[in-house]
């Protein structure tokens, strides 16, 4: 899927999407300063890569053609079993400013090929201005270490073949496309009106979750959600709770329970009718996804996640950096193109009569130990609140249907209705 992320290149000037140019290292035109060997590698693009060029100064030059003028980003495909290696990057024989000594981190083994978008001097990505016509790309060995060079991609900034470091300007432009609450959390951190505790911060707008930051990973909902929404905050033991209730459409109701112990995040959704989560899906945790690495923001490439989801490799858990998103049923993922690209993860709720429940978790684990909340259903509205507020006996006396929701430390859940019906949600 084409990712139409129209990041502005410079103030007030929108960049037309640039075509992606693929250069296979094994199709090189010239090798100087030494020799290389072309290896067959099934994991590599085109099934081949260039390797065995440990001598200092050996340089591999490839030819490529540009059809459309523009400032291109450069992504290298390679494998490296050293802790890292270094290469000088030249275009048309000239060293690209900032790319005289590019660090290529280890990929795990000589057979593990990875993509790296080369960083630029502003903290973002390197930009290489190219005019239409024939050009050359050269990689030169500057540290006497090996490199299995597979390919190079020249592409516009809207393309994300790999995770990309963002400059402060790019981060600001991305934030400007988010709702105000999400923008604030991204750029300024949690505010007083957010649910914030430890590594977890949630920003709400009109009661709806708009953004989530867990440790160094940021999620955001890129659109406002309409509806009559209310939310409250509680504490149950070591767990902070935020509850949201809504009537998104006539005849439907929705409740969302957000729980955090400061390092993990749990979201449980209960609803009637078609709606159990904003966006129309059974459950979701939308993007865009940004992770801070060594204090710098990186835009996470959506394509690999999407491929993994659609290929069935992702069943109930998705690692994002050092965090894990897990749900109570199988996930699906789609990249939604409007109004800006975002990744929507969805999973099926467990159904019992008219009540639907789904639970998802971000983080390694919630603090061990049981805790309990009550779910009160009054008319079309569902209220999740601390069970201590409405004792079951009192609820029965007033004829208020009630659900007891027990969320265990492993994030499995049991929902018991006042009729004694029990609904089990396995741990994600
Ligand atoms: Ca190749």
mmCIF file of C-alpha atoms in Angstrom, residues 21-24 27-30 60-66 92 134-138:
data_model
loop_
_atom_site.group_PDB
_atom_site.id
_atom_site.type_symbol
_atom_site.label_atom_id
_atom_site.label_comp_id
_atom_site.label_asym_id
_atom_site.label_seq_id
_atom_site.Cartn_x
_atom_site.Cartn_y
_atom_site.Cartn_z
ATOM 1 C CA UNK A 21 14.408 4.112 -7.464
ATOM 2 C CA UNK A 22 15.813 0.655 -6.686
ATOM 3 C CA UNK A 23 19.513 -0.011 -7.171
ATOM 4 C CA UNK A 24 20.795 -3.591 -6.823
ATOM 5 C CA UNK A 27 24.385 -4.782 -10.701
ATOM 6 C CA UNK A 28 27.410 -2.561 -10.015
ATOM 7 C CA UNK A 29 29.166 -0.800 -12.867
ATOM 8 C CA UNK A 30 32.622 -0.484 -11.349
ATOM 9 C CA UNK A 60 31.487 -0.113 -5.391
ATOM 10 C CA UNK A 61 29.761 2.170 -7.897
ATOM 11 C CA UNK A 62 26.277 1.612 -9.347
ATOM 12 C CA UNK A 63 24.540 3.562 -12.097
ATOM 13 C CA UNK A 64 20.936 4.725 -11.841
ATOM 14 C CA UNK A 65 18.562 6.997 -13.708
ATOM 15 C CA UNK A 66 16.370 9.741 -12.257
ATOM 16 C CA UNK A 92 28.208 11.319 -8.964
ATOM 17 C CA UNK A 134 22.017 9.405 -15.336
ATOM 18 C CA UNK A 135 23.804 9.320 -11.971
ATOM 19 C CA UNK A 136 26.084 7.080 -9.927
ATOM 20 C CA UNK A 137 25.977 5.898 -6.318
ATOM 21 C CA UNK A 138 29.197 4.761 -4.653
#
